[in-house]
C-alpha positions in Angstrom: 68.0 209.1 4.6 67.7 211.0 8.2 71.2 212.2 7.7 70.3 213.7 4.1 67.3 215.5 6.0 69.2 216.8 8.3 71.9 217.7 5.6 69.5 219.9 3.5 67.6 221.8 6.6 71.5 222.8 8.1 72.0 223.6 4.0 68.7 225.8 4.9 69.8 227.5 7.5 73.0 228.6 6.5 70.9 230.5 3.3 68.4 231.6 4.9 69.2 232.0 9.0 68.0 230.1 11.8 64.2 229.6 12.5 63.2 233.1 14.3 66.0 234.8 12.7 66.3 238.4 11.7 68.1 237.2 8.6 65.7 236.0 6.2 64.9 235.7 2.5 62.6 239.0 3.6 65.5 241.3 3.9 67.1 242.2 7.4 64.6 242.8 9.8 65.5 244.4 12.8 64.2 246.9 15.4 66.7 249.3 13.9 65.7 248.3 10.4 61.4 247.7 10.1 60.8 245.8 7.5 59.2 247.6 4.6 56.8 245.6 3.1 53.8 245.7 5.5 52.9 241.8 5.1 55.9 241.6 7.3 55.8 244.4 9.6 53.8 244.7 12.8 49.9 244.0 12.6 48.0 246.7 14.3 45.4 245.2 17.9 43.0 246.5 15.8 43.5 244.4 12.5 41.0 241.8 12.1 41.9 238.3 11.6 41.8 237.3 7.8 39.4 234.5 7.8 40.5 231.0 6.9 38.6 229.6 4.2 39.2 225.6 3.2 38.4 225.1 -0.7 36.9 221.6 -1.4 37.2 220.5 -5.1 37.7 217.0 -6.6 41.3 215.8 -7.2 42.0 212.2 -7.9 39.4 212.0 -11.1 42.2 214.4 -13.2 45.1 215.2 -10.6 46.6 217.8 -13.2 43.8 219.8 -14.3 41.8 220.2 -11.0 44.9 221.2 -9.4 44.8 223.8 -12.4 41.1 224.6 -11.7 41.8 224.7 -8.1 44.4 227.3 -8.6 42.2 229.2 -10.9 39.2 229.3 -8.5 41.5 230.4 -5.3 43.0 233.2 -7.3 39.4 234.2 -7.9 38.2 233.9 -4.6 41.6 235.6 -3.4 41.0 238.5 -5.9 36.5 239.0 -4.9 36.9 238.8 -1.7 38.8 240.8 0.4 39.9 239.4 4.5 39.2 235.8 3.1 42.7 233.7 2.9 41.9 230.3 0.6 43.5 227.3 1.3 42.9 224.7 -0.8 44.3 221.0 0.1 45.0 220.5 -3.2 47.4 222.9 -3.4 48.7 222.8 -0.1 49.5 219.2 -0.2 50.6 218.7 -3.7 53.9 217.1 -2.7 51.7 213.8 -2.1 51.3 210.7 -4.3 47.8 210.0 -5.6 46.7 206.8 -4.9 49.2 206.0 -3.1 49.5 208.4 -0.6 45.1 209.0 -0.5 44.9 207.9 3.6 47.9 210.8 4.4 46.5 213.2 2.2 42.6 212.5 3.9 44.6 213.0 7.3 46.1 216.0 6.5 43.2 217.3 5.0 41.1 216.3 7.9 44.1 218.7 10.6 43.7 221.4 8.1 39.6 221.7 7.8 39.9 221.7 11.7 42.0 225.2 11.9 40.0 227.0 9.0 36.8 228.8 9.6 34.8 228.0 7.0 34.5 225.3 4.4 33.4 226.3 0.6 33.0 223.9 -1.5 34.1 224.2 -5.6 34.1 222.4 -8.9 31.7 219.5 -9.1 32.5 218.6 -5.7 29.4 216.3 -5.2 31.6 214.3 -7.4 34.3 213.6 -4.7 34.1 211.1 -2.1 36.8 213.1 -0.3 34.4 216.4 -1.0 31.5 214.7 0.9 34.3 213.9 3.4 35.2 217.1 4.7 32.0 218.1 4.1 30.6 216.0 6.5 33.1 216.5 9.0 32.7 220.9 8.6 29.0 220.1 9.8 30.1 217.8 12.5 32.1 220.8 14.1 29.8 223.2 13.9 31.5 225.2 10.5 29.8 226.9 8.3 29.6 225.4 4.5 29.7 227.6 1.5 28.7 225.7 -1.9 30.9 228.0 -3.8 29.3 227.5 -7.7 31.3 230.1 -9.0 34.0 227.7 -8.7 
């Protein structure tokens, strides 16, 4: 199994360069050749950080359609508000088995809350035990807590 893992990320970089390469799937970017699309290119000192924002919503009650919701209320929140960067674990993590896989998928949830800067919660999230969960722990540290009812 390690082999195959390390078979598919050498397969990886032989498409798509080495980690910190120039060569990339976003074109050739070089000192001699700036990259045009301004996502990639330099950010100015004065930019402001985007802010971090960790979307809450139920999950395990209907896996399929609130990962659909989810989506729907990120897109929304992506689209109003403007410097705000959603991440929802849902989403993010989607790679994970539900049930079996619920103690990673708290633990990873747990490491992301920690880096974002605010938590907003969606959907009928009173619903959730894992809602109340990062809920609880957004209050511990100190984050602000958005109940987000649009979503």
């Amino acid at each position: 199994m390690q082999n195959d893992l390390l078979k598919e990320i050498e397969e990886a970089i032989a498409k798509y360069g080495t980690v910190g390469s120039t060569s990339t799937y976003f074109g050739n970017l070089t000192l001699e050749h700036p990259a045009e699309n301004p996502l990639v290119g330099p950010i100015s000192a004065e930019a402001e950080r985007p802010k971090l924002v960790y979307v809450a919503h139920p999950f395990a009650g209907d896996p399929e359609g609130n990962k659909a919701k989810a989506a729907e209320i990120c897109r929304r929140i992506a689209a109003t508000y403007p410097g705000v960067v959603p991440v929802c674990p849902i989403l993010v993590f989607s790679f994970l088995e539900e049930p079996a896989d619920r103690e990673l998928a708290l633990a990873f949830c747990m490491a992301l809350l920690e880096r974002c800067d605010e938590l907003w919660l969606a959907g009928e999230w009173e619903k959730s035990e894992g809602c109340w969960l990062e809920r609880q722990k957004a209050q511990m540290w100190g984050m602000p807590v958005i109940d987000y009812r649009e979503g």
